[in-house]
Coordinates of C-alpha atoms in Angstrom, one line a residue:
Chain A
X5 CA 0.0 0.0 0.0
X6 CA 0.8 3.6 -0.9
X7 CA 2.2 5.3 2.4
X8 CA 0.2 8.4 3.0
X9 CA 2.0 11.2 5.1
X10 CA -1.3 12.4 6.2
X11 CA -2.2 8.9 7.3
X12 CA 1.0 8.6 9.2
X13 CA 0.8 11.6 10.4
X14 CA -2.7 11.0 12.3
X15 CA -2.6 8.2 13.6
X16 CA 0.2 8.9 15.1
X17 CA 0.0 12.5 16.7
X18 CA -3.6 11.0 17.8
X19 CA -3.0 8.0 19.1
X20 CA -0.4 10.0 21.2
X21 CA -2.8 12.2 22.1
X22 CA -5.5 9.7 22.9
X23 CA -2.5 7.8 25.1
X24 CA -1.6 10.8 26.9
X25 CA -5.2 12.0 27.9
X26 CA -5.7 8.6 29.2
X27 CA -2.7 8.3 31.2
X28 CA -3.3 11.5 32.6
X29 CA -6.7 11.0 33.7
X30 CA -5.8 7.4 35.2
X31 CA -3.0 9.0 36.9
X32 CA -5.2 12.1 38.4
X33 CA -7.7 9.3 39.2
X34 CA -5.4 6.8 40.7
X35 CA -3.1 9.0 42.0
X36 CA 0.2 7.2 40.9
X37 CA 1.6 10.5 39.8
X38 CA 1.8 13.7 41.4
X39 CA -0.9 15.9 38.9
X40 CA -2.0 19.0 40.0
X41 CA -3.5 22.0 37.9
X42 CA -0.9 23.2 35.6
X43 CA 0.2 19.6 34.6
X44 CA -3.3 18.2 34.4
X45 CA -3.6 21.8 31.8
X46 CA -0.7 21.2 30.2
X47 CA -1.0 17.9 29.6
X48 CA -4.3 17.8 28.3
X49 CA -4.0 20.8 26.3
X50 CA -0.9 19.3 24.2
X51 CA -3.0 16.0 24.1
X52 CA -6.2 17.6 22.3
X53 CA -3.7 19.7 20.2
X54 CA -1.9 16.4 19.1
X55 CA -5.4 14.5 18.5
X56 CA -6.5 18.4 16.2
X57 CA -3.9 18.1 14.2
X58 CA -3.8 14.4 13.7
X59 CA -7.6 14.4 12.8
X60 CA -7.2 17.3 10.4
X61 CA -4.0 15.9 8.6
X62 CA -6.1 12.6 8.3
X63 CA -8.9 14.8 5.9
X64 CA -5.6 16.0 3.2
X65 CA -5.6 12.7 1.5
X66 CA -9.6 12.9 1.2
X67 CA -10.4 13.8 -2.4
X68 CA -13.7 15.5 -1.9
X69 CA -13.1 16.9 1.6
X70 CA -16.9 18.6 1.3
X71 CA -18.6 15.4 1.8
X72 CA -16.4 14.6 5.1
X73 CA -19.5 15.9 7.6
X74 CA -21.2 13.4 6.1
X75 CA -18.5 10.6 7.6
X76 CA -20.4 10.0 10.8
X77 CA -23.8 8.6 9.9
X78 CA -23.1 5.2 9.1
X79 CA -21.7 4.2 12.6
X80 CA -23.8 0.8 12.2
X81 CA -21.3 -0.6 9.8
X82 CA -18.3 1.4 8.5
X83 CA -15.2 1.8 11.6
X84 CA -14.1 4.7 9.7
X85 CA -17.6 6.8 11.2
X86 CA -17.1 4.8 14.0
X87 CA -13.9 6.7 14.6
X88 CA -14.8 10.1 13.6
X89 CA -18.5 9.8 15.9
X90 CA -15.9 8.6 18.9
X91 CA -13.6 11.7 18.0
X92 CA -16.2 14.4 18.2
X93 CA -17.3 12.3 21.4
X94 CA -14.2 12.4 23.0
X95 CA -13.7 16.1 22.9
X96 CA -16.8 17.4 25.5
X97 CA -16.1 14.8 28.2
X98 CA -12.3 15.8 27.6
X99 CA -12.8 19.6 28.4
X100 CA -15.2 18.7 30.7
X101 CA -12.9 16.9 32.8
X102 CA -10.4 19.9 32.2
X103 CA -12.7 22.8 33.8
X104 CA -13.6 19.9 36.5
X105 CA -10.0 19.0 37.3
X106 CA -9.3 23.2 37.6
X107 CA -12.2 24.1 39.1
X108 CA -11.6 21.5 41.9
X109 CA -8.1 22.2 41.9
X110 CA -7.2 18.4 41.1
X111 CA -8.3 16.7 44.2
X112 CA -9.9 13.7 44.0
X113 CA -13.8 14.1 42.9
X114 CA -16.5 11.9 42.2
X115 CA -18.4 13.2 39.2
X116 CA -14.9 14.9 37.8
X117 CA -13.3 10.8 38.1
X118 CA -16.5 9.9 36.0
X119 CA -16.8 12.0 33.6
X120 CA -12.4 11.4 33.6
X121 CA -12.7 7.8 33.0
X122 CA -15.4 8.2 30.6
X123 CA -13.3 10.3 28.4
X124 CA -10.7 7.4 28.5
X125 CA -13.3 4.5 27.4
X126 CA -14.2 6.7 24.3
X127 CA -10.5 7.7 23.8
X128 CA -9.6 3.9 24.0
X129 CA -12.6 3.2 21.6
X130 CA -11.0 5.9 18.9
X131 CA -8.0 4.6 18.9
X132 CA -9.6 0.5 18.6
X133 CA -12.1 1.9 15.6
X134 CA -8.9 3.6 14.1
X135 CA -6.8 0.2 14.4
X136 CA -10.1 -1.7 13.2
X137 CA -10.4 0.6 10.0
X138 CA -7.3 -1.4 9.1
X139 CA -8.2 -4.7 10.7
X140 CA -11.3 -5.3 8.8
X141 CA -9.5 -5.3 5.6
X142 CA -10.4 -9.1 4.1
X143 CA -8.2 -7.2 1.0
X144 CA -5.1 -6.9 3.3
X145 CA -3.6 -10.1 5.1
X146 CA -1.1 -8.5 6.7
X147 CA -3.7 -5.6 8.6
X148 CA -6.2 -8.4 9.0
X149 CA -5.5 -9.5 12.2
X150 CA -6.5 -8.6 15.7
X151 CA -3.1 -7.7 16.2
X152 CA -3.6 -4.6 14.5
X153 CA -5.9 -3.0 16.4
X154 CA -3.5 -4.6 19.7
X155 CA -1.0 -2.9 18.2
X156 CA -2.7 0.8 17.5
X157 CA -3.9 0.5 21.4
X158 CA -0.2 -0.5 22.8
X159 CA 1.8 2.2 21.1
X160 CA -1.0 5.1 21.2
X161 CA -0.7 4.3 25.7
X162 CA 3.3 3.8 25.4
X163 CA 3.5 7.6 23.7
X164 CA 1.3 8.8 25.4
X165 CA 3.1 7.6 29.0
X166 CA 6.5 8.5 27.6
X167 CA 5.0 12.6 26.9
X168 CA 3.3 12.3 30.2
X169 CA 6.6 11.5 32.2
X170 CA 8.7 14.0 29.7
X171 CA 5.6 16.2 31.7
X172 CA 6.1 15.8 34.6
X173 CA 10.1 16.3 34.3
X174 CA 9.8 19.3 33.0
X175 CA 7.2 20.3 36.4
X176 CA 10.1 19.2 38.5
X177 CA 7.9 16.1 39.7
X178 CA 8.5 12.9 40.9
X179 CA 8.1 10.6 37.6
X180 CA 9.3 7.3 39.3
X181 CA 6.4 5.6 38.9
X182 CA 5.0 7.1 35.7
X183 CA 8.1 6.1 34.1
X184 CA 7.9 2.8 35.5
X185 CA 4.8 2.6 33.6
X186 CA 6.1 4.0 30.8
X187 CA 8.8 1.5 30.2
X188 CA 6.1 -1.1 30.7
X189 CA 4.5 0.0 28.1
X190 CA 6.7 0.4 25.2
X191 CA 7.9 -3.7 26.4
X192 CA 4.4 -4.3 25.6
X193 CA 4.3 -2.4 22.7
X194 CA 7.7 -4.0 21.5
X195 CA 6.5 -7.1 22.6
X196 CA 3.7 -6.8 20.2
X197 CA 5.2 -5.3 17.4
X198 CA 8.1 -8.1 17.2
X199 CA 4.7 -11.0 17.5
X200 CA 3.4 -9.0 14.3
X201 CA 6.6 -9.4 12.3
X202 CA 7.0 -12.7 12.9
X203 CA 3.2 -13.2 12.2
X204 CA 3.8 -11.7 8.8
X205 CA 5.9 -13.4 7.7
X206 CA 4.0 -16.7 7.0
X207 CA 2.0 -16.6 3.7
X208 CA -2.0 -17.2 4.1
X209 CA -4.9 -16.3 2.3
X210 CA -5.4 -15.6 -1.7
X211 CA -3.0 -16.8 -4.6
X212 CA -2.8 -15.7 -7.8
X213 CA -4.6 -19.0 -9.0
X214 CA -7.3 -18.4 -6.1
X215 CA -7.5 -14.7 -7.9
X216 CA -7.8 -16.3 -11.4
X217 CA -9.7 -19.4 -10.8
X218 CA -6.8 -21.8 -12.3
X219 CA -5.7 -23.8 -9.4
X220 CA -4.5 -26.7 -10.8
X221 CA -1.4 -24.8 -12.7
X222 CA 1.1 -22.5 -13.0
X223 CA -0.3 -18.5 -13.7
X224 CA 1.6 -15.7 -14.8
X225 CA 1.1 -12.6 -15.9
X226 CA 1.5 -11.9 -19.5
X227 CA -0.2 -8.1 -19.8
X228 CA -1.7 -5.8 -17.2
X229 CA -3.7 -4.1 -20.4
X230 CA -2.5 -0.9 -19.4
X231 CA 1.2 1.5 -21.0
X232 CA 0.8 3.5 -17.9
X233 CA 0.0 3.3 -14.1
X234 CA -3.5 3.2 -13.1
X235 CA -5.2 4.4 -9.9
X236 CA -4.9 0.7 -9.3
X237 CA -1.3 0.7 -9.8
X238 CA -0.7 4.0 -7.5
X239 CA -2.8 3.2 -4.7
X240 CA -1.9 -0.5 -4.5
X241 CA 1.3 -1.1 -6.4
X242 CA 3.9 0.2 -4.0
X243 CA 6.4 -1.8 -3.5
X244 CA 9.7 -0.6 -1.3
X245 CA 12.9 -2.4 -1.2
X246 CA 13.7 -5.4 1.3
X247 CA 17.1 -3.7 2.5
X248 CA 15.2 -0.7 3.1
X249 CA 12.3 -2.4 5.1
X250 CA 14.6 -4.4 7.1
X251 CA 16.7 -1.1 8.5
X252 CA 13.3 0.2 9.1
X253 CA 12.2 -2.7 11.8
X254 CA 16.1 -2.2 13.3
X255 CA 14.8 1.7 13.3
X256 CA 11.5 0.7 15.1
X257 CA 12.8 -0.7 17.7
X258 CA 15.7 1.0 18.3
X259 CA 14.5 4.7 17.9
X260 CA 11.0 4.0 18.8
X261 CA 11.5 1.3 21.7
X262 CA 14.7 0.5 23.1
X263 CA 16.3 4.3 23.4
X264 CA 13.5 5.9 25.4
X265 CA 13.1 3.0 27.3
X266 CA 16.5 3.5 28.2
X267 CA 16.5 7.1 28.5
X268 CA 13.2 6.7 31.4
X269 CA 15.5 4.3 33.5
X270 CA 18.3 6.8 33.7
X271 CA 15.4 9.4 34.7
X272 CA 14.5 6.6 37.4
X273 CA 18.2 6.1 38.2
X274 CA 18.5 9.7 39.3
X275 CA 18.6 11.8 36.3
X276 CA 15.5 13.7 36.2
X277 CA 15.7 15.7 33.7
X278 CA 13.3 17.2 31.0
X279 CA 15.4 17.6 28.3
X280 CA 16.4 13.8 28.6
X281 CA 12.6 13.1 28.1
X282 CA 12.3 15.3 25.3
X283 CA 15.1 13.6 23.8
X284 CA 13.3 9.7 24.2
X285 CA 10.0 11.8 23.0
X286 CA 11.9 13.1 19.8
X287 CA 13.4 9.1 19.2
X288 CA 10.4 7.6 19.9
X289 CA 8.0 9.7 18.0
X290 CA 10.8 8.8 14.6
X291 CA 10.7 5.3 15.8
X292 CA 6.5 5.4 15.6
X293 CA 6.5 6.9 12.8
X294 CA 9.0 4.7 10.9
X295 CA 6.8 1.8 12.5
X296 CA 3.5 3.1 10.6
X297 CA 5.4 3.6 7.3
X298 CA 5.9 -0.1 7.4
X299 CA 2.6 -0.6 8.5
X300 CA 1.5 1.2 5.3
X301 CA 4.5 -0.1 3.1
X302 CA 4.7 -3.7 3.8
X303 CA 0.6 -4.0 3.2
X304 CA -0.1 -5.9 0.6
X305 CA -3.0 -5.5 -0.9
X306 CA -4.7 -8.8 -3.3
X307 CA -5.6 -6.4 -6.1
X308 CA -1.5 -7.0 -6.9
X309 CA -2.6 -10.6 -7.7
X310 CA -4.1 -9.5 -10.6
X311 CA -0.8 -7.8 -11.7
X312 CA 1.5 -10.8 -11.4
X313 CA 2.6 -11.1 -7.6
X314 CA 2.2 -14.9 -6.5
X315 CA 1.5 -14.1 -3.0
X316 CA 0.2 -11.3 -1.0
Chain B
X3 CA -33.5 -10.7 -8.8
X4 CA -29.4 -10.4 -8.6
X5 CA -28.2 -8.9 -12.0
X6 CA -25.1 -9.7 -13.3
X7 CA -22.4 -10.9 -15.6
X8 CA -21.5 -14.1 -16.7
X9 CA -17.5 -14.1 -18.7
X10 CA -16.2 -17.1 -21.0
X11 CA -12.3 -16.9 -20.7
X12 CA -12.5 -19.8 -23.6
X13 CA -14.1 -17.0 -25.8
X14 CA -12.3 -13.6 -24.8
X15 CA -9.7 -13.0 -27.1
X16 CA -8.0 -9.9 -25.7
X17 CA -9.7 -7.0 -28.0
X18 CA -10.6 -4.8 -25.2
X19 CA -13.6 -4.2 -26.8
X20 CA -15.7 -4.2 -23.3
X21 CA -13.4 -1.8 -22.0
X22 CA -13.6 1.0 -24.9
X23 CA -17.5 0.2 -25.2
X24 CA -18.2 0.9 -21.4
X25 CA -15.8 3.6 -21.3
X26 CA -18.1 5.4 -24.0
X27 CA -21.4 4.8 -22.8
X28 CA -20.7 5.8 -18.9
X29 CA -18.3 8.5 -20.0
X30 CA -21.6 10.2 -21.2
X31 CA -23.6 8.6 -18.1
X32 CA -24.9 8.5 -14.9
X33 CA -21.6 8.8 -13.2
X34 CA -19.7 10.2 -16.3
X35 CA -17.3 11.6 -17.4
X36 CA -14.5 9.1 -16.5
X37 CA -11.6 11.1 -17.0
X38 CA -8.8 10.2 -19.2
X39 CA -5.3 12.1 -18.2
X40 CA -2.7 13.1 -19.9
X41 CA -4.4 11.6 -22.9
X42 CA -2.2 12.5 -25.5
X43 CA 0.9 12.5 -23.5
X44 CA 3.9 9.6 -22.6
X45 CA 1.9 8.0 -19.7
X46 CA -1.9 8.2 -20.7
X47 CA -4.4 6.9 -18.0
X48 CA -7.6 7.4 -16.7
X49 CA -10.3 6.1 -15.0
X50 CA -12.2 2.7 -16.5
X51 CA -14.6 0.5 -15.1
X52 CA -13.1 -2.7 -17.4
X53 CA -9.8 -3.8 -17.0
X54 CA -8.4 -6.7 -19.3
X55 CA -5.2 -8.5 -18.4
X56 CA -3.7 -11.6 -19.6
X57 CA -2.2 -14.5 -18.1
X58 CA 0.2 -17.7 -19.3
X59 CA -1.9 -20.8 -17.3
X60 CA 0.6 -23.7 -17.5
X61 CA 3.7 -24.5 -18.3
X62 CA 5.1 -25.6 -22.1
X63 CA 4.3 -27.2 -23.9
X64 CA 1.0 -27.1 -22.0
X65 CA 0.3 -23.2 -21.6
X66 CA -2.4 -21.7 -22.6
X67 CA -3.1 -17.7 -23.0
X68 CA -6.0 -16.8 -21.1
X69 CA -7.5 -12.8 -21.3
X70 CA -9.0 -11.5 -18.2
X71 CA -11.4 -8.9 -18.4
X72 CA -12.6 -7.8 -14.9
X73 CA -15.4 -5.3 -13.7
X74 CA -17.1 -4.7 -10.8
X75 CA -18.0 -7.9 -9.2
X76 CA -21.5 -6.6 -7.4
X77 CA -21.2 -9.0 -4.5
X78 CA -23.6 -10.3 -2.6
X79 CA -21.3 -10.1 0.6
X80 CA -20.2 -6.5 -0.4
X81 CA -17.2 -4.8 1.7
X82 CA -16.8 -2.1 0.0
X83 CA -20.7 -0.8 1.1
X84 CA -20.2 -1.6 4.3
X85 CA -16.9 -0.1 5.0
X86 CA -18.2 3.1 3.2
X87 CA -18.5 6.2 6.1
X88 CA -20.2 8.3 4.2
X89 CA -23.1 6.1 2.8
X90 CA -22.2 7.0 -1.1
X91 CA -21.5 3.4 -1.6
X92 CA -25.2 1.8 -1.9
X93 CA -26.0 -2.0 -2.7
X94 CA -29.7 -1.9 -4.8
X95 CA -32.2 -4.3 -3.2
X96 CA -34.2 -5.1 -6.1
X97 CA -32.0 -5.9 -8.1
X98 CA -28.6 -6.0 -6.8
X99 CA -26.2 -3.5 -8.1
X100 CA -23.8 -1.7 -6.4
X101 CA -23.5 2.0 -7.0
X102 CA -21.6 5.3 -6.2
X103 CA -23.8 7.9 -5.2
X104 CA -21.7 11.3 -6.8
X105 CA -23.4 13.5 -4.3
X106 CA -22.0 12.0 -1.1
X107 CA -18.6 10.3 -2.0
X108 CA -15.8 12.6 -0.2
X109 CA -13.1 10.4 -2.0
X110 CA -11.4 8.5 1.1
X111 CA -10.7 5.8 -1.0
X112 CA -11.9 3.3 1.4
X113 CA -14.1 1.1 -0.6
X114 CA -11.2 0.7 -3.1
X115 CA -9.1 -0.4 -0.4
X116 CA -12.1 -3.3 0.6
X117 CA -12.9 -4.3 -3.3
X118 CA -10.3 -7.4 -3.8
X119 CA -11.4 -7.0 -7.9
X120 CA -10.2 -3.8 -8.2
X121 CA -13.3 -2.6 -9.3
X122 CA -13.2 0.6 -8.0
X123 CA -11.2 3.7 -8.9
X124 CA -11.1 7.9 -8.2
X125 CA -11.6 10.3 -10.3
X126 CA -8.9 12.9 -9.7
X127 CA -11.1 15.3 -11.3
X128 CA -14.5 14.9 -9.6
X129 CA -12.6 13.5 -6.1
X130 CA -15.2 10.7 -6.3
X131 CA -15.4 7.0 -6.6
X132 CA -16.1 5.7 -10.0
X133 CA -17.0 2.1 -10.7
X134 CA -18.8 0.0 -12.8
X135 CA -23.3 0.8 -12.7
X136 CA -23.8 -2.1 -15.1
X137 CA -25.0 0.1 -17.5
X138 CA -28.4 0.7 -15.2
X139 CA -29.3 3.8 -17.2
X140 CA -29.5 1.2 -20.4
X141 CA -31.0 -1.9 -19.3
X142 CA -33.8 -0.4 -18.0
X143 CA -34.4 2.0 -20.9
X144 CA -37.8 1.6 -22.3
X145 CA -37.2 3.4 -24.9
X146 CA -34.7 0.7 -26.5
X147 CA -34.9 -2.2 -28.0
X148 CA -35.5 -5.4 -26.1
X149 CA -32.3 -6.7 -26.9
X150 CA -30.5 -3.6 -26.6
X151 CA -31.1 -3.3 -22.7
X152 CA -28.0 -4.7 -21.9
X153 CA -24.9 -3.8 -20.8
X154 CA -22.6 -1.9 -23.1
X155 CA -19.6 -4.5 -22.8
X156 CA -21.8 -7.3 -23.6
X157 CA -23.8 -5.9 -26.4
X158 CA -19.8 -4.6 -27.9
X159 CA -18.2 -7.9 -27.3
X160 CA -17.5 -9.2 -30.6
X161 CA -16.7 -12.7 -29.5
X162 CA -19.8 -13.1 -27.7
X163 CA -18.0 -14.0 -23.9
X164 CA -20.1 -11.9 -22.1
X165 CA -23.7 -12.8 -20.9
X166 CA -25.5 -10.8 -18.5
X167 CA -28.7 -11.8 -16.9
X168 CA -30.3 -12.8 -13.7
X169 CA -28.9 -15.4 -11.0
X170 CA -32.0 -15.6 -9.3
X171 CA -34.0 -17.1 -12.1
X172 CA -32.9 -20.8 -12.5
X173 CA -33.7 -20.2 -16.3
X174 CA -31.8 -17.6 -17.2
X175 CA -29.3 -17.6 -19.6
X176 CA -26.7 -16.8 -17.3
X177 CA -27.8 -19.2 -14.7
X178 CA -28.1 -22.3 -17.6
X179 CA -24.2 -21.1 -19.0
X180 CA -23.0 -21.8 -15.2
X181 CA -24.6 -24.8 -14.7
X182 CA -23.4 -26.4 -17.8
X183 CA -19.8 -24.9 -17.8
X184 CA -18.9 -25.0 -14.3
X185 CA -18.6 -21.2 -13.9
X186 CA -17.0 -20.3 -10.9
X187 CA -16.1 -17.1 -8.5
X188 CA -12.8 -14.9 -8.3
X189 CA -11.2 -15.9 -4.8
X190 CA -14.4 -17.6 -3.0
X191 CA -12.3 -17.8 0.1
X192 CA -12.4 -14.4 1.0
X193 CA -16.2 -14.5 1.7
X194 CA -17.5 -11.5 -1.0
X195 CA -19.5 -13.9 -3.1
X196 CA -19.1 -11.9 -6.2
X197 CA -22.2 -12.4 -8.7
X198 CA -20.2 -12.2 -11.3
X199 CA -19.0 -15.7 -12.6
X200 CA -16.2 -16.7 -14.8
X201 CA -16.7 -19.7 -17.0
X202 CA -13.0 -22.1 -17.5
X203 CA -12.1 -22.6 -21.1
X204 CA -13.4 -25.7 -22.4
X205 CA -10.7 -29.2 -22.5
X206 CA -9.9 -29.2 -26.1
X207 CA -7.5 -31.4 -27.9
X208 CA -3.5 -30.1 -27.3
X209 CA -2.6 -28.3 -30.4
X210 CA 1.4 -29.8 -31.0
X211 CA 4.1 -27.5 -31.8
X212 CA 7.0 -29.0 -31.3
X213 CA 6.8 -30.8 -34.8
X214 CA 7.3 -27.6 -37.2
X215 CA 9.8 -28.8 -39.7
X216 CA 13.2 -28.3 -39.1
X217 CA 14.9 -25.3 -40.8
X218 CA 16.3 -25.7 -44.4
X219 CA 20.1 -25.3 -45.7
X220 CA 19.1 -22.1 -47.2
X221 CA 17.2 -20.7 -44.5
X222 CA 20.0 -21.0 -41.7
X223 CA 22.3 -19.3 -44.4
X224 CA 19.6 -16.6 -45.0
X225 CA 19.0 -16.9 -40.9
X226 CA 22.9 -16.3 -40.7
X227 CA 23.0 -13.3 -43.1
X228 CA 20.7 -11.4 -41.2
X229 CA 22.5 -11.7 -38.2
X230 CA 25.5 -10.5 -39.9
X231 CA 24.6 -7.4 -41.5
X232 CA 24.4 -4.1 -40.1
X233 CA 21.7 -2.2 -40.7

């Protein structure tokens, strides 16, 4: 599949967002971090300026962006208006919880914990329907798993916990535990990631004889029909280089994983500093995003059966 | 009643035909123009509802050349209408076609990304879907011909391997042509139970070629010439 920089993009400034917000409000909530107003602010304000963006780069690759309002009324079968209903769903219980965390000068409240938590369900619920917009895909063998939307879930709460501690450094606060956390995550999210390459690896699903209907023999392509691409051709015929998507995974976890992992248990070793957090955000966020151009670029989609692959 | 097509890949030879035919009528249509770019230029493309490729089944000396003309499926189990957000992407329940509604596509490409035919494909210009209507505004035309309310890419083909009918009547012509020739679905296994059906070449007797005569004195000289000579 044809890597969009607007896809990118989106889903991942939102699903840091969405991560972030959630954090935050569990860690208000629960109190395993120390969030009082001008964190709580900060934190939340970044987080709804991360999911903005995201959800406004994701209308560039729309052709006919004029229709887009009409993307939320067919929540009943289509996860793309699933997301976007969630989306504008998310955004009054999130400023609701704002005022209710300043008003009440973040101490633990009732109705302000509710309407917290129920902020993270439909946050959580974005960030699935984004993952299942990809998952549904019978076209796509490698997206069609439930590991995708695992995946989107795990990495949206491992940036979002990884900006929540580079937070609270910068607010001179204890971030033991939130870093804890936040290491926790990205294993997780490592852990996941590394199942999904090795997942991918093994061919299922549609052949080029399945495609054509000649099982019983050897097809090849003799003629697409066409001189030049098609929409076909551009939308599903990317195809990068092995060498090229092997760095990439090194990239991924390396950048995305393993450094500000590292860089959080120096924090927790006594070096508590926010510009070491901005640094693991800053690795992380080019590890993420090399992680959804693969995503995007290793996709194969079984249209390119039809134009003389063997195997999607 | 479930409209739709029925294609003999023992009959297609290749011409394209369909293609040019449908890209005529519905250029003018319901969800015309289909855009042609850069039409006189190196790389000419443009949006069609018919694509025809070609494909080597077998290996020598028992290959065969089979042409592959694909259109829009209208599946029973249809993806690409359920994935759509907007609701532009419709599936008719009288009679089964699946259509593009021009009004409310924003052009996410989405459906294209759930049609495993590649059936579907934007218009750059327009920023909508474009796929094939099987010729709706013709079939039901009262003001043709009986025989003329067919698709455009049947009615063109000049081989005669395209039939379209109805799969709901047992009787139709496109139901009997099936039954007796085995037609079959594109990739079954991936649940979209295309209407469309595809029907295998017939077994026919192996034409031999490796007995052409062996070449003559005068011809490998001639042969050797040739290879010679600059020109």
């Amino acid at each position: 599949m044809h890597p969009a920089f607007s896809v990118i993009g989106f889903t991942v400034a939102s699903g840091a967002g969405y991560g972030l917000f959630i954090l935050l409000v569990l860690a208000e909530v629960y109190g395993f971090a120390d969030i009082d107003v001008p964190v709580a602010l900060s934190s939340g304000l970044l987080a709804l300026v991360l999911i903005s963006g995201g959800l406004l780069s994701s209308t560039l690759h729309l052709a006919n962006p004029k229709n887009a309002w009409r993307a939320f009324f067919r929540f009943r079968t289509s996860w793309l208006s699933r997301e976007g209903v969630f989306a504008v769903l998310f955004y009054p219980a999130a400023l609701l919880y704002l005022i209710g965390v300043y008003v009440n000068d973040a101490q633990p409240n009732g109705l302000v914990s509710f309407v917290g938590l129920s902020a993270v369900v439909i946050a959580l619920a974005t960030v699935f329907s984004t993952g299942m917009i990809y998952g549904c895909l019978k076209t796509i063998r490698q997206w069609n798993t439930a590991l995708t939307p695992t995946n989107y879930i795990l990495l949206a709460l491992a940036t979002g916990s990884v900006l929540l501690v580079m937070i609270l450094a910068f607010a001179d606060k204890d971030i033991n535990a939130m870093a804890g956390i936040a290491i926790a995550l990205l294993a997780l999210g490592a852990i996941a990631k590394a199942i999904y390459y090795f997942w991918v690896r093994t061919v299922t699903g549609p052949t080029i004889n399945t495609a054509t209907g000649f099982t019983r023999a050897k097809v090849r392509l003799l003629d697409t029909g066409h001189t030049a691409g098609t929409f076909l051709t551009q939308e599903f015929g990317y195809q990068a280089p092995m060498s090229l998507l092997t760095q990439l995974r090194v990239v991924v976890f390396a950048l995305g994983f393993a450094v500000p992992a590292a860089l959080l248990a120096f924090m927790i070793l006594g070096l508590p500093s926010g510009l070491v957090a901005l640094v693991g955000v800053v690795a992380m966020f080019a590890g993420i995003a090399a992680e959804r151009w693969l995503f995007f670029a290793e996709a194969r989609h079984v249209i390119n059966l039809y134009h003389g692959a063997q195997h999607t | 009643m479930k409209l739709g097509l029925v294609i003999d890949l023992d009959v297609c030879v290749g011409c394209h035909g369909c293609a040019v035919s449908c890209k005529q009528w519905n250029t003018s249509g319901m969800t015309g123009a289909l855009t042609d770019y850069n039409p006189y230029g190196q790389d000419p493309s443009g949006v069609w509802f018919n694509r025809i490729r070609s494909y080597e089944v077998g290996d020598y000396p028992n290959n065969k050349t089979i042409n592959f003309p694909m259109s829009c499926m209208h599946c029973e189990q249809a993806d690409c209408v359920d994935v759509c957000p907007t609701g532009a992407s419709y599936k008719r329940v009288e009679d089964g076609i699946v259509l593009v509604d021009q009004d409310k596509c924003m052009g996410c490409n989405y459906c294209s990304w759930a049609c495993p035919y590649g059936a579907r494909e934007l218009d750059r210009s327009t920023g909508t879907m474009k796929k094939c209507t099987l010729c709706l505004d013709r079939i039901y035309d009262e003001r043709l011909e009986e025989v003329d309310r067919q698709p455009s890419c049947v009615i063109t083909c000049p081989a005669h391997a395209r039939h379209f009918g109805d799969f709901d009547d047992p009787d139709s012509n496109v139901s009997k042509l099936v039954r007796e020739r085995g037609g079959y679905q594109l990739m079954p296994e991936l649940g979209y139970s295309p209407t469309n059906r595809y029907l295998p070449p017939r077994v026919t007797r192996l034409i031999p070629t490796e007995d052409v005569s062996k070449k003559s004195l005068i011809s490998s000289v001639k042969e050797w010439v040739n290879k010679m000579v600059e020109r």
